[in-house]
């Protein structure tokens, strides 16, 4: 009986010294990512710009020019002052007569005041040119900051020559609108008192200074006169206020943008 079983063929012989082939495997994720990733190239060095340096130089030159201009203006002002020796003008209340100062109702005030002010220019080489001035008369009280407007008027524009004395006159009328009840009550109490009403006069205007051929821009000026006492007339005859202790102060007012100093 014959044997019909089939036996697998034996592996082919391998020659001695022949290289053995390594088996191949699928690529890993890391290998795939590295294959698709572009090669790293360092960025090109940035070129330095000179913009910042130019801005710094411009700022420095601008500041230097401003400082030089300020120094030149200060030097010119010092020279002018030494040559002309300008002094402030002075103002004095020469008379104030009251024809009417009555409350016709609880808050309605009727005012009629004649005001005379003497303006003196002590300078030999300096002249002044004034615009029209606004005149406001206040009722004041020591320790009370709430001044009450009791009259409004004006003074016409005028030229104040060298070593000149000018008499200024104004007619002061009733304030616009009614007083509030608190202000009317304070004024009513003063009108009944024997000492009368303590009065303050404030004049606001603009002045141009002329020194030789040099004229300055117009600047605001305020004249404040205090130490005046007035009484209301009881009949048709006007009363004269006491002005012996009156003192006037002159202040230069400088306006910067919306603010006045």
CSV table of C-alpha atoms in Angstrom, one decimal, residues 4-259:
chain,number,residue,atom,x,y,z
A,4,UNK,CA,-0.4,9.4,-0.8
A,5,UNK,CA,0.2,12.2,1.8
A,6,UNK,CA,1.8,15.4,0.4
A,7,UNK,CA,4.5,17.0,2.3
A,8,UNK,CA,5.3,20.8,2.0
A,9,UNK,CA,8.3,21.7,0.1
A,10,UNK,CA,11.2,22.6,2.2
A,11,UNK,CA,12.5,26.2,2.3
A,12,UNK,CA,14.9,27.0,-0.4
A,13,UNK,CA,18.4,27.1,0.6
A,14,UNK,CA,19.9,30.4,1.5
A,15,UNK,CA,23.3,31.1,0.1
A,16,UNK,CA,25.9,31.8,2.6
A,17,UNK,CA,26.8,35.4,2.9
A,18,UNK,CA,23.6,36.7,1.1
A,19,UNK,CA,21.9,39.8,2.7
A,20,UNK,CA,18.7,39.1,4.5
A,21,UNK,CA,15.8,41.5,3.5
A,22,UNK,CA,14.2,43.4,6.3
A,23,UNK,CA,10.5,43.3,6.5
A,24,UNK,CA,8.5,46.5,5.6
A,25,UNK,CA,6.0,48.1,8.1
A,26,UNK,CA,3.4,50.9,7.6
A,27,UNK,CA,4.7,54.5,8.3
A,28,UNK,CA,3.9,55.9,11.8
A,29,UNK,CA,2.1,59.3,12.4
A,30,UNK,CA,5.4,60.9,13.5
A,31,UNK,CA,7.0,59.8,10.2
A,32,UNK,CA,4.1,61.1,8.2
A,33,UNK,CA,4.1,64.5,10.0
A,34,UNK,CA,7.8,64.9,9.5
A,35,UNK,CA,7.4,64.1,5.8
A,36,UNK,CA,4.7,66.8,5.3
A,37,UNK,CA,6.3,69.5,7.5
A,38,UNK,CA,8.3,72.1,5.6
A,39,UNK,CA,11.9,72.5,6.5
A,40,UNK,CA,12.6,75.2,9.2
A,41,UNK,CA,14.1,78.3,7.9
A,42,UNK,CA,15.2,81.0,10.3
A,43,UNK,CA,13.6,84.4,9.6
A,44,UNK,CA,15.7,87.0,7.9
A,45,UNK,CA,17.1,89.7,10.3
A,46,UNK,CA,15.0,92.8,10.5
A,47,UNK,CA,16.5,96.0,9.2
A,48,UNK,CA,16.6,98.7,11.8
A,49,UNK,CA,14.6,101.8,10.9
A,50,UNK,CA,15.5,105.4,11.9
A,51,UNK,CA,11.9,106.5,12.6
A,52,UNK,CA,12.2,106.5,16.4
A,53,UNK,CA,15.5,108.4,16.2
A,54,UNK,CA,14.0,111.1,13.9
A,55,UNK,CA,11.0,111.6,16.2
A,56,UNK,CA,13.3,112.0,19.2
A,57,UNK,CA,15.4,114.6,17.4
A,58,UNK,CA,12.3,116.5,16.2
A,59,UNK,CA,11.0,116.7,19.8
A,60,UNK,CA,14.3,117.8,21.2
A,61,UNK,CA,14.6,120.6,18.6
A,62,UNK,CA,11.0,121.7,19.1
A,63,UNK,CA,11.6,121.9,22.9
A,64,UNK,CA,14.8,123.8,22.4
A,65,UNK,CA,13.2,126.3,20.0
A,66,UNK,CA,10.3,126.9,22.5
A,67,UNK,CA,12.8,127.5,25.3
A,68,UNK,CA,14.8,129.9,23.2
A,69,UNK,CA,11.6,131.9,22.3
A,70,UNK,CA,10.6,132.1,26.0
A,71,UNK,CA,14.1,133.4,26.9
A,72,UNK,CA,14.0,136.0,24.1
A,73,UNK,CA,10.5,137.2,25.2
A,74,UNK,CA,11.7,137.3,28.8
A,75,UNK,CA,14.8,139.3,27.8
A,76,UNK,CA,12.8,141.7,25.7
A,77,UNK,CA,10.3,142.2,28.5
A,78,UNK,CA,13.1,142.9,31.0
A,79,UNK,CA,14.6,145.5,28.6
A,80,UNK,CA,11.3,147.3,28.1
A,81,UNK,CA,10.7,147.3,31.9
A,82,UNK,CA,14.1,148.8,32.6
A,83,UNK,CA,13.6,151.5,30.0
A,84,UNK,CA,10.0,152.5,30.8
A,85,UNK,CA,9.5,151.4,34.4
A,86,UNK,CA,5.7,150.9,33.9
A,87,UNK,CA,3.4,151.3,37.0
A,88,UNK,CA,-0.2,150.3,37.4
A,89,UNK,CA,-2.9,153.0,37.1
A,90,UNK,CA,-4.8,153.9,40.3
A,91,UNK,CA,-8.5,154.4,40.8
A,92,UNK,CA,-10.4,156.2,43.5
A,93,UNK,CA,-14.1,156.5,44.2
A,94,UNK,CA,-14.7,160.3,44.5
A,95,UNK,CA,-18.4,160.3,45.0
A,96,UNK,CA,-21.5,158.0,45.1
A,97,UNK,CA,-24.9,159.4,45.4
A,98,UNK,CA,-28.1,157.3,45.8
A,99,UNK,CA,-31.3,158.7,44.3
A,100,UNK,CA,-33.2,155.4,44.7
A,101,UNK,CA,-32.6,152.1,46.5
A,102,UNK,CA,-36.0,150.7,47.4
A,103,UNK,CA,-37.7,147.4,47.3
A,104,UNK,CA,-41.0,148.1,45.6
A,105,UNK,CA,-42.2,144.5,46.1
A,106,UNK,CA,-40.9,141.5,48.0
A,107,UNK,CA,-38.1,140.9,45.5
A,108,UNK,CA,-38.2,143.8,43.1
A,109,UNK,CA,-35.4,146.4,43.6
A,110,UNK,CA,-35.4,149.9,42.0
A,111,UNK,CA,-31.9,151.5,41.9
A,112,UNK,CA,-30.6,154.9,40.7
A,113,UNK,CA,-27.0,155.6,41.7
A,114,UNK,CA,-24.6,158.3,40.3
A,115,UNK,CA,-20.9,157.1,40.5
A,116,UNK,CA,-17.8,159.2,40.0
A,117,UNK,CA,-14.3,157.5,39.8
A,118,UNK,CA,-10.9,159.2,39.4
A,119,UNK,CA,-8.3,157.3,37.3
A,120,UNK,CA,-4.7,158.4,37.6
A,121,UNK,CA,-1.8,157.4,35.4
A,122,UNK,CA,1.5,157.9,37.2
A,123,UNK,CA,3.7,156.9,34.3
A,124,UNK,CA,5.8,159.4,32.3
A,125,UNK,CA,6.3,157.2,29.2
A,126,UNK,CA,3.4,154.8,29.4
A,127,UNK,CA,-0.2,155.3,28.2
A,128,UNK,CA,-3.3,153.2,28.5
A,129,UNK,CA,-6.3,152.8,26.2
A,130,UNK,CA,-9.4,151.3,27.9
A,131,UNK,CA,-12.5,149.7,26.3
A,132,UNK,CA,-16.0,150.3,27.8
A,133,UNK,CA,-16.2,149.0,31.3
A,134,UNK,CA,-19.0,147.1,32.9
A,135,UNK,CA,-19.9,148.4,36.4
A,136,UNK,CA,-21.6,146.2,39.0
A,137,UNK,CA,-22.6,147.4,42.5
A,138,UNK,CA,-22.9,144.8,45.2
A,139,UNK,CA,-24.3,144.7,48.7
A,140,UNK,CA,-21.8,143.0,50.9
A,141,UNK,CA,-21.6,141.8,54.5
A,142,UNK,CA,-18.6,140.7,56.6
A,143,UNK,CA,-18.5,137.0,56.9
A,144,UNK,CA,-21.1,136.5,54.1
A,145,UNK,CA,-19.7,135.4,50.7
A,146,UNK,CA,-23.1,135.7,49.1
A,147,UNK,CA,-22.9,139.2,47.6
A,148,UNK,CA,-26.1,140.7,46.3
A,149,UNK,CA,-26.2,142.6,43.0
A,150,UNK,CA,-28.0,145.9,43.6
A,151,UNK,CA,-27.1,147.8,40.4
A,152,UNK,CA,-25.6,147.6,36.9
A,153,UNK,CA,-24.0,150.3,34.8
A,154,UNK,CA,-21.2,151.1,32.4
A,155,UNK,CA,-18.3,153.6,31.8
A,156,UNK,CA,-17.5,154.7,28.2
A,157,UNK,CA,-14.1,153.8,26.7
A,158,UNK,CA,-11.3,156.4,27.2
A,159,UNK,CA,-7.6,157.0,26.6
A,160,UNK,CA,-5.4,157.5,29.6
A,161,UNK,CA,-2.5,159.7,28.6
A,162,UNK,CA,0.9,160.0,30.3
A,163,UNK,CA,0.8,161.6,33.8
A,164,UNK,CA,-2.9,162.1,33.3
A,165,UNK,CA,-5.9,162.2,35.7
A,166,UNK,CA,-9.3,161.4,34.3
A,167,UNK,CA,-12.8,161.7,36.0
A,168,UNK,CA,-15.0,158.8,35.0
A,169,UNK,CA,-18.8,158.9,35.6
A,170,UNK,CA,-21.5,156.2,35.5
A,171,UNK,CA,-25.2,156.0,36.1
A,172,UNK,CA,-26.0,152.7,37.8
A,173,UNK,CA,-29.6,151.4,37.3
A,174,UNK,CA,-31.6,148.5,38.7
A,175,UNK,CA,-30.2,144.9,38.4
A,176,UNK,CA,-31.8,142.7,35.7
A,177,UNK,CA,-34.5,140.5,37.1
A,178,UNK,CA,-35.8,140.2,40.6
A,179,UNK,CA,-33.8,139.3,43.7
A,180,UNK,CA,-34.3,135.9,45.4
A,181,UNK,CA,-36.1,136.0,48.7
A,182,UNK,CA,-33.0,135.4,50.8
A,183,UNK,CA,-31.1,138.2,49.1
A,184,UNK,CA,-34.1,140.6,49.3
A,185,UNK,CA,-34.4,139.8,53.0
A,186,UNK,CA,-30.8,140.6,53.7
A,187,UNK,CA,-31.0,143.9,51.7
A,188,UNK,CA,-34.2,144.9,53.5
A,189,UNK,CA,-32.5,144.5,56.9
A,190,UNK,CA,-29.6,146.7,55.8
A,191,UNK,CA,-31.8,149.4,54.4
A,192,UNK,CA,-33.5,149.7,57.8
A,193,UNK,CA,-30.3,149.8,59.7
A,194,UNK,CA,-28.8,153.2,60.6
A,195,UNK,CA,-25.3,152.3,59.3
A,196,UNK,CA,-26.8,151.7,55.8
A,197,UNK,CA,-25.6,149.2,53.2
A,198,UNK,CA,-22.0,148.2,52.8
A,199,UNK,CA,-21.3,148.5,49.0
A,200,UNK,CA,-18.6,147.1,46.7
A,201,UNK,CA,-18.0,148.3,43.2
A,202,UNK,CA,-16.5,146.1,40.5
A,203,UNK,CA,-15.4,147.4,37.1
A,204,UNK,CA,-14.3,145.0,34.3
A,205,UNK,CA,-12.8,146.1,31.1
A,206,UNK,CA,-9.8,145.6,28.7
A,207,UNK,CA,-6.8,147.7,28.4
A,208,UNK,CA,-4.1,148.3,25.8
A,209,UNK,CA,-0.7,149.5,27.1
A,210,UNK,CA,1.4,151.8,24.9
A,211,UNK,CA,5.1,152.3,25.6
A,212,UNK,CA,6.7,154.4,22.9
A,213,UNK,CA,6.0,152.8,19.6
A,214,UNK,CA,5.2,149.4,21.3
A,215,UNK,CA,1.6,148.4,21.9
A,216,UNK,CA,0.7,145.3,23.9
A,217,UNK,CA,-2.3,143.1,23.1
A,218,UNK,CA,-5.5,144.0,25.1
A,219,UNK,CA,-5.7,142.3,28.5
A,220,UNK,CA,-8.5,142.0,30.9
A,221,UNK,CA,-8.4,144.3,34.0
A,222,UNK,CA,-10.6,144.4,37.1
A,223,UNK,CA,-11.0,147.3,39.5
A,224,UNK,CA,-12.5,146.4,42.9
A,225,UNK,CA,-13.5,149.2,45.3
A,226,UNK,CA,-14.6,148.4,48.8
A,227,UNK,CA,-15.1,150.2,52.1
A,228,UNK,CA,-18.2,152.2,51.0
A,229,UNK,CA,-21.4,152.7,52.9
A,230,UNK,CA,-24.6,154.0,51.3
A,231,UNK,CA,-28.1,154.8,52.7
A,232,UNK,CA,-31.4,154.9,50.9
A,233,UNK,CA,-33.1,158.4,50.6
A,234,UNK,CA,-36.2,158.9,52.5
A,235,UNK,CA,-37.5,161.7,50.2
A,236,UNK,CA,-36.7,163.1,46.8
A,237,UNK,CA,-33.3,164.3,47.8
A,238,UNK,CA,-30.4,161.9,47.0
A,239,UNK,CA,-28.1,160.7,49.7
A,240,UNK,CA,-24.3,160.7,49.5
A,241,UNK,CA,-22.4,157.6,50.4
A,242,UNK,CA,-19.5,157.6,52.8
A,243,UNK,CA,-16.3,156.9,50.7
A,244,UNK,CA,-13.6,158.1,53.0
A,245,UNK,CA,-12.4,154.6,53.7
A,246,UNK,CA,-12.9,153.3,50.2
A,247,UNK,CA,-9.9,151.5,48.6
A,248,UNK,CA,-9.6,150.3,45.1
A,249,UNK,CA,-7.5,147.3,43.9
A,250,UNK,CA,-6.4,146.8,40.3
A,251,UNK,CA,-6.0,143.2,39.1
A,252,UNK,CA,-4.8,142.0,35.7
A,253,UNK,CA,-7.0,139.2,34.3
A,254,UNK,CA,-5.5,136.6,32.0
A,255,UNK,CA,-7.7,134.3,30.0
A,256,UNK,CA,-6.4,130.8,29.1
A,257,UNK,CA,-8.8,128.8,26.9
A,258,UNK,CA,-12.1,128.9,29.0
A,259,UNK,CA,-10.5,129.9,32.3
